[in-house]
PDB file of C-alpha atoms in Angstrom:
ATOM      1  CA  MET A   1     -11.184  -6.172  -6.404  1.00 95.00           C
ATOM      2  CA  ARG A   2      -8.721  -7.781  -4.408  1.00 96.00           C
ATOM      3  CA  LEU A   3      -5.256  -5.551  -4.310  1.00 97.00           C
ATOM      4  CA  LEU A   4      -2.362  -7.536  -3.463  1.00 97.00           C
ATOM      5  CA  VAL A   5       1.273  -4.552  -2.820  1.00 98.00           C
ATOM      6  CA  HIS A   6       4.193  -6.653  -1.872  1.00 98.00           C
ATOM      7  CA  ASP A   7       8.227  -6.607  -2.346  1.00 98.00           C
ATOM      8  CA  LEU A   8       8.973 -10.132  -2.227  1.00 97.00           C
ATOM      9  CA  THR A   9      11.227 -11.915  -4.710  1.00 97.00           C
ATOM     10  CA  PRO A  10       9.655 -13.946  -7.039  1.00 96.00           C
ATOM     11  CA  GLN A  11      10.495 -17.150  -5.643  1.00 96.00           C
ATOM     12  CA  GLU A  12       9.463 -15.938  -2.223  1.00 96.00           C
ATOM     13  CA  PHE A  13       6.025 -14.584  -3.824  1.00 96.00           C
ATOM     14  CA  GLU A  14       5.508 -18.306  -5.051  1.00 95.00           C
ATOM     15  CA  ALA A  15       6.943 -20.466  -2.042  1.00 94.00           C
ATOM     16  CA  LEU A  16       3.880 -18.822  -0.510  1.00 94.00           C
ATOM     17  CA  GLY A  17       1.970 -20.808  -2.666  1.00 92.00           C
ATOM     18  CA  LEU A  18      -1.395 -18.383  -2.463  1.00 91.00           C
ATOM     19  CA  GLU A  19      -3.999 -19.923  -4.699  1.00 90.00           C
ATOM     20  CA  LEU A  20      -5.100 -16.526  -5.826  1.00 91.00           C
ATOM     21  CA  SER A  21      -8.899 -15.536  -7.185  1.00 93.00           C
ATOM     22  CA  PRO A  22      -9.324 -14.280 -10.813  1.00 95.00           C
ATOM     23  CA  GLU A  23     -10.513 -11.196  -9.214  1.00 95.00           C
ATOM     24  CA  THR A  24      -6.680 -10.120  -7.256  1.00 96.00           C
ATOM     25  CA  THR A  25      -4.411  -7.967  -9.009  1.00 97.00           C
ATOM     26  CA  VAL A  26      -0.871  -8.182  -7.494  1.00 97.00           C
ATOM     27  CA  ILE A  27       2.019  -5.585  -7.334  1.00 97.00           C
ATOM     28  CA  SER A  28       5.433  -6.714  -7.227  1.00 97.00           C
ATOM     29  CA  ASP A  29       8.740  -4.651  -7.867  1.00 95.00           C
ATOM     30  CA  ASP A  30      10.109  -6.287 -11.479  1.00 93.00           C
ATOM     31  CA  GLY A  31      12.744  -3.276 -11.019  1.00 93.00           C
ATOM     32  CA  THR A  32      11.183  -1.251 -13.224  1.00 94.00           C
ATOM     33  CA  ILE A  33       9.439   1.486 -10.939  1.00 95.00           C
ATOM     34  CA  LYS A  34      10.065   5.310 -11.598  1.00 95.00           C
ATOM     35  CA  PRO A  35      10.205   7.470  -8.238  1.00 95.00           C
ATOM     36  CA  CYS A  36       7.556   9.826  -7.634  1.00 95.00           C
ATOM     37  CA  ILE A  37       9.294  13.212  -8.706  1.00 95.00           C
ATOM     38  CA  GLY A  38       6.560  15.507  -6.995  1.00 93.00           C
ATOM     39  CA  CYS A  39       5.104  16.843  -9.263  1.00 95.00           C
ATOM     40  CA  PHE A  40       2.135  16.999  -8.370  1.00 93.00           C
ATOM     41  CA  GLY A  41       1.150  16.416 -12.646  1.00 94.00           C
ATOM     42  CA  CYS A  42      -1.229  13.213 -11.265  1.00 94.00           C
ATOM     43  CA  TRP A  43      -3.544  16.265  -9.333  1.00 92.00           C
ATOM     44  CA  VAL A  44      -3.323  19.229 -12.313  1.00 91.00           C
ATOM     45  CA  LYS A  45      -1.971  17.862 -14.952  1.00 93.00           C
ATOM     46  CA  THR A  46      -4.199  14.353 -15.635  1.00 93.00           C
ATOM     47  CA  PRO A  47      -5.768  13.945 -12.841  1.00 91.00           C
ATOM     48  CA  GLY A  48      -5.882  10.328 -11.173  1.00 91.00           C
ATOM     49  CA  VAL A  49      -2.772   9.084 -13.059  1.00 93.00           C
ATOM     50  CA  CYS A  50       0.676   9.837 -12.707  1.00 94.00           C
ATOM     51  CA  VAL A  51       2.375  11.417 -15.437  1.00 95.00           C
ATOM     52  CA  LEU A  52       5.696   9.220 -15.311  1.00 95.00           C
ATOM     53  CA  ASN A  53       4.583   6.164 -18.129  1.00 92.00           C
ATOM     54  CA  ASP A  54       5.416   2.808 -16.198  1.00 93.00           C
ATOM     55  CA  LYS A  55       3.009   0.036 -15.594  1.00 93.00           C
ATOM     56  CA  TYR A  56       2.271   1.868 -11.952  1.00 95.00           C
ATOM     57  CA  GLN A  57       0.763   5.298 -13.323  1.00 95.00           C
ATOM     58  CA  ASN A  58      -2.687   4.179 -12.148  1.00 95.00           C
ATOM     59  CA  MET A  59      -1.933   3.577  -8.578  1.00 95.00           C
ATOM     60  CA  GLY A  60      -4.877   5.728  -7.608  1.00 93.00           C
ATOM     61  CA  GLN A  61      -7.545   3.665 -10.279  1.00 94.00           C
ATOM     62  CA  LEU A  62      -6.969   0.405  -8.985  1.00 95.00           C
ATOM     63  CA  LEU A  63      -6.765   1.912  -5.144  1.00 95.00           C
ATOM     64  CA  SER A  64     -10.559   2.970  -6.126  1.00 94.00           C
ATOM     65  CA  LYS A  65     -11.679  -0.373  -7.516  1.00 95.00           C
ATOM     66  CA  CYS A  66     -10.069  -2.902  -4.631  1.00 94.00           C
ATOM     67  CA  SER A  67     -11.941  -3.269  -2.317  1.00 94.00           C
ATOM     68  CA  GLU A  68      -9.428  -5.416  -0.120  1.00 95.00           C
ATOM     69  CA  TYR A  69      -6.154  -3.763   0.054  1.00 96.00           C
ATOM     70  CA  ILE A  70      -3.227  -6.392   1.101  1.00 96.00           C
ATOM     71  CA  ILE A  71       0.597  -5.711   1.733  1.00 98.00           C
ATOM     72  CA  ILE A  72       3.394  -7.292   2.150  1.00 98.00           C
ATOM     73  CA  SER A  73       6.589  -5.502   2.786  1.00 98.00           C
ATOM     74  CA  LYS A  74       9.869  -5.723   4.853  1.00 98.00           C
ATOM     75  CA  CYS A  75       9.578  -4.335   7.799  1.00 98.00           C
ATOM     76  CA  CYS A  76      12.480  -1.333   7.338  1.00 98.00           C
ATOM     77  CA  TYR A  77      13.497   1.179  10.978  1.00 97.00           C
ATOM     78  CA  GLY A  78       9.577   0.849  11.242  1.00 97.00           C
ATOM     79  CA  SER A  79       8.296   1.177   7.902  1.00 98.00           C
ATOM     80  CA  TYR A  80       7.679  -0.351   5.158  1.00 98.00           C
ATOM     81  CA  SER A  81      10.279  -0.814   2.372  1.00 98.00           C
ATOM     82  CA  PRO A  82      11.477   0.847   0.079  1.00 97.00           C
ATOM     83  CA  PHE A  83       9.362  -0.359  -2.793  1.00 97.00           C
ATOM     84  CA  VAL A  84       6.402   0.043  -0.550  1.00 98.00           C
ATOM     85  CA  LYS A  85       6.799   3.237  -0.119  1.00 97.00           C
ATOM     86  CA  ASN A  86       7.143   3.629  -3.725  1.00 96.00           C
ATOM     87  CA  ILE A  87       4.461   2.900  -4.446  1.00 97.00           C
ATOM     88  CA  PHE A  88       2.212   5.155  -1.824  1.00 95.00           C
ATOM     89  CA  ASP A  89       4.002   8.033  -3.221  1.00 95.00           C
ATOM     90  CA  ARG A  90       2.725   6.359  -6.953  1.00 96.00           C
ATOM     91  CA  SER A  91      -0.913   6.723  -5.736  1.00 95.00           C
ATOM     92  CA  ILE A  92      -1.668   9.882  -4.058  1.00 94.00           C
ATOM     93  CA  SER A  93      -3.378  10.603  -7.538  1.00 94.00           C
ATOM     94  CA  TYR A  94      -6.232   8.516  -5.640  1.00 93.00           C
ATOM     95  CA  PHE A  95      -6.321  11.560  -2.951  1.00 92.00           C
ATOM     96  CA  LEU A  96      -6.871  15.621  -3.965  1.00 93.00           C
ATOM     97  CA  PRO A  97      -4.688  18.425  -3.880  1.00 92.00           C
ATOM     98  CA  TYR A  98      -7.552  19.480  -0.812  1.00 93.00           C
ATOM     99  CA  PHE A  99      -7.608  18.669   2.922  1.00 92.00           C
ATOM    100  CA  ASN A 100     -10.174  17.151   5.741  1.00 88.00           C
ATOM    101  CA  ASN A 101     -10.462  17.443   8.980  1.00 89.00           C
ATOM    102  CA  ILE A 102     -10.521  14.331  10.572  1.00 83.00           C
ATOM    103  CA  ASP A 103     -10.692  13.885  14.539  1.00 84.00           C
ATOM    104  CA  GLY A 104      -8.548  16.885  14.197  1.00 89.00           C
ATOM    105  CA  GLU A 105      -5.761  15.687  12.014  1.00 86.00           C
ATOM    106  CA  THR A 106      -4.942  16.944   8.298  1.00 89.00           C
ATOM    107  CA  HIS A 107      -6.118  14.818   5.668  1.00 87.00           C
ATOM    108  CA  HIS A 108      -6.294  14.882   1.973  1.00 88.00           C
ATOM    109  CA  LYS A 109      -9.379  14.326   0.603  1.00 90.00           C
ATOM    110  CA  LYS A 110     -10.371  11.302  -1.614  1.00 89.00           C
ATOM    111  CA  ARG A 111     -10.935  11.998  -5.315  1.00 93.00           C
ATOM    112  CA  TYR A 112     -13.411   8.247  -5.514  1.00 92.00           C
ATOM    113  CA  ASP A 113     -15.859   7.119  -3.269  1.00 91.00           C
ATOM    114  CA  ASN A 114     -14.846   3.826  -2.306  1.00 90.00           C
ATOM    115  CA  ARG A 115     -14.098   2.037   0.933  1.00 91.00           C
ATOM    116  CA  PHE A 116     -11.900  -0.959   1.106  1.00 94.00           C
ATOM    117  CA  SER A 117     -10.347  -2.563   4.313  1.00 94.00           C
ATOM    118  CA  LEU A 118      -6.584  -2.609   5.030  1.00 95.00           C
ATOM    119  CA  SER A 119      -3.986  -5.349   6.102  1.00 96.00           C
ATOM    120  CA  VAL A 120      -0.537  -4.826   6.065  1.00 97.00           C
ATOM    121  CA  LEU A 121       1.654  -8.486   6.537  1.00 97.00           C
ATOM    122  CA  PHE A 122       5.730  -7.129   7.774  1.00 98.00           C
ATOM    123  CA  TYR A 123       8.201  -9.059   7.698  1.00 97.00           C
ATOM    124  CA  GLY A 124      11.538  -9.378   9.198  1.00 96.00           C
ATOM    125  CA  ASN A 125      13.162 -11.197  11.564  1.00 93.00           C
ATOM    126  CA  ASP A 126      14.869  -8.206  13.953  1.00 94.00           C
ATOM    127  CA  VAL A 127      12.035  -6.053  14.321  1.00 97.00           C
ATOM    128  CA  THR A 128      12.623  -4.680  17.823  1.00 97.00           C
ATOM    129  CA  GLU A 129       9.563  -4.026  19.487  1.00 98.00           C
ATOM    130  CA  ALA A 130       9.971   0.135  19.076  1.00 98.00           C
ATOM    131  CA  GLU A 131       9.739  -0.215  15.526  1.00 98.00           C
ATOM    132  CA  LYS A 132       6.843  -2.033  15.599  1.00 98.00           C
ATOM    133  CA  GLU A 133       4.792   0.486  17.775  1.00 98.00           C
ATOM    134  CA  THR A 134       6.221   2.507  15.135  1.00 98.00           C
ATOM    135  CA  ALA A 135       5.114   0.235  12.092  1.00 98.00           C
ATOM    136  CA  LYS A 136       1.545   0.074  13.622  1.00 98.00           C
ATOM    137  CA  ASP A 137       1.477   3.729  13.556  1.00 96.00           C
ATOM    138  CA  LEU A 138       2.444   4.582  10.461  1.00 96.00           C
ATOM    139  CA  VAL A 139      -0.556   2.323   9.254  1.00 96.00           C
ATOM    140  CA  ALA A 140      -3.456   3.589  11.674  1.00 93.00           C
ATOM    141  CA  ALA A 141      -2.193   6.971   9.964  1.00 90.00           C
ATOM    142  CA  ASN A 142      -2.726   5.210   6.478  1.00 92.00           C
ATOM    143  CA  SER A 143      -5.145   3.909   7.079  1.00 91.00           C
ATOM    144  CA  THR A 144      -7.208   6.929   8.157  1.00 88.00           C
ATOM    145  CA  ASN A 145      -5.622   8.445   5.080  1.00 87.00           C
ATOM    146  CA  TYR A 146      -7.367   6.171   2.617  1.00 85.00           C
ATOM    147  CA  SER A 147     -10.266   5.892   4.947  1.00 76.00           C
ATOM    148  CA  ARG A 148     -10.635   2.683   5.103  1.00 75.00           C
ATOM    149  CA  ILE A 149     -13.457  -0.224   6.514  1.00 82.00           C
ATOM    150  CA  LYS A 150     -11.202  -1.698   8.463  1.00 91.00           C
ATOM    151  CA  TYR A 151      -7.351  -1.934   8.673  1.00 94.00           C
ATOM    152  CA  ASN A 152      -5.012  -4.319  10.523  1.00 95.00           C
ATOM    153  CA  VAL A 153      -1.240  -4.596  10.789  1.00 97.00           C
ATOM    154  CA  SER A 154       0.954  -7.892  11.323  1.00 97.00           C
ATOM    155  CA  PHE A 155       4.747  -9.041  11.501  1.00 97.00           C
ATOM    156  CA  TYR A 156       6.326 -11.943  10.981  1.00 96.00           C
ATOM    157  CA  ASP A 157       9.896 -13.613  11.528  1.00 95.00           C
ATOM    158  CA  ASN A 158       9.457 -14.649   7.757  1.00 93.00           C
ATOM    159  CA  THR A 159       8.113 -14.652   4.483  1.00 93.00           C
ATOM    160  CA  LEU A 160       7.416 -18.393   4.983  1.00 90.00           C
ATOM    161  CA  SER A 161       5.408 -17.455   7.696  1.00 92.00           C
ATOM    162  CA  LEU A 162       3.205 -14.706   5.632  1.00 94.00           C
ATOM    163  CA  LYS A 163       1.235 -17.538   4.462  1.00 88.00           C
ATOM    164  CA  GLU A 164      -0.986 -18.016   8.077  1.00 86.00           C
ATOM    165  CA  GLY A 165      -1.567 -14.221   7.551  1.00 83.00           C
ATOM    166  CA  LEU A 166      -2.811 -14.645   3.721  1.00 84.00           C
ATOM    167  CA  GLN A 167      -5.755 -16.490   4.648  1.00 73.00           C
TER     168      GLN A 167
END
């Protein structure tokens, strides 16, 4: 499965004119996502499922089924947009509350055995070089945490130019 998470408006996403395969699951901001409350219920009360009852409560399980994870986000000071950051927070159920040492760094153990590629496409017309370097470091750390197969990060000046990165 291909998992595509984006923070674009419906009009911006439609303007990309993407032909998505039936194996693609699209997660977008419809204004209903609840913020993670940090209760760790997805680890101890309902393992693998967020206790917040909304359509984003199974993000960890979705990640367990994907082979390709694509994120489209506005670059906000070298990080993800608030919606995409919330998706990351709501995906903590993908991990266990235990730790591994990977290359001298502490990372959560994965709940699931699958591995996927990670592609992050940042957009914004005023992204500085310092913000790009911060974003690259962030995605590298995320990809290590997810035990990805491979990852890449790219930057685009506007949402229409994202299409070239999605082909």
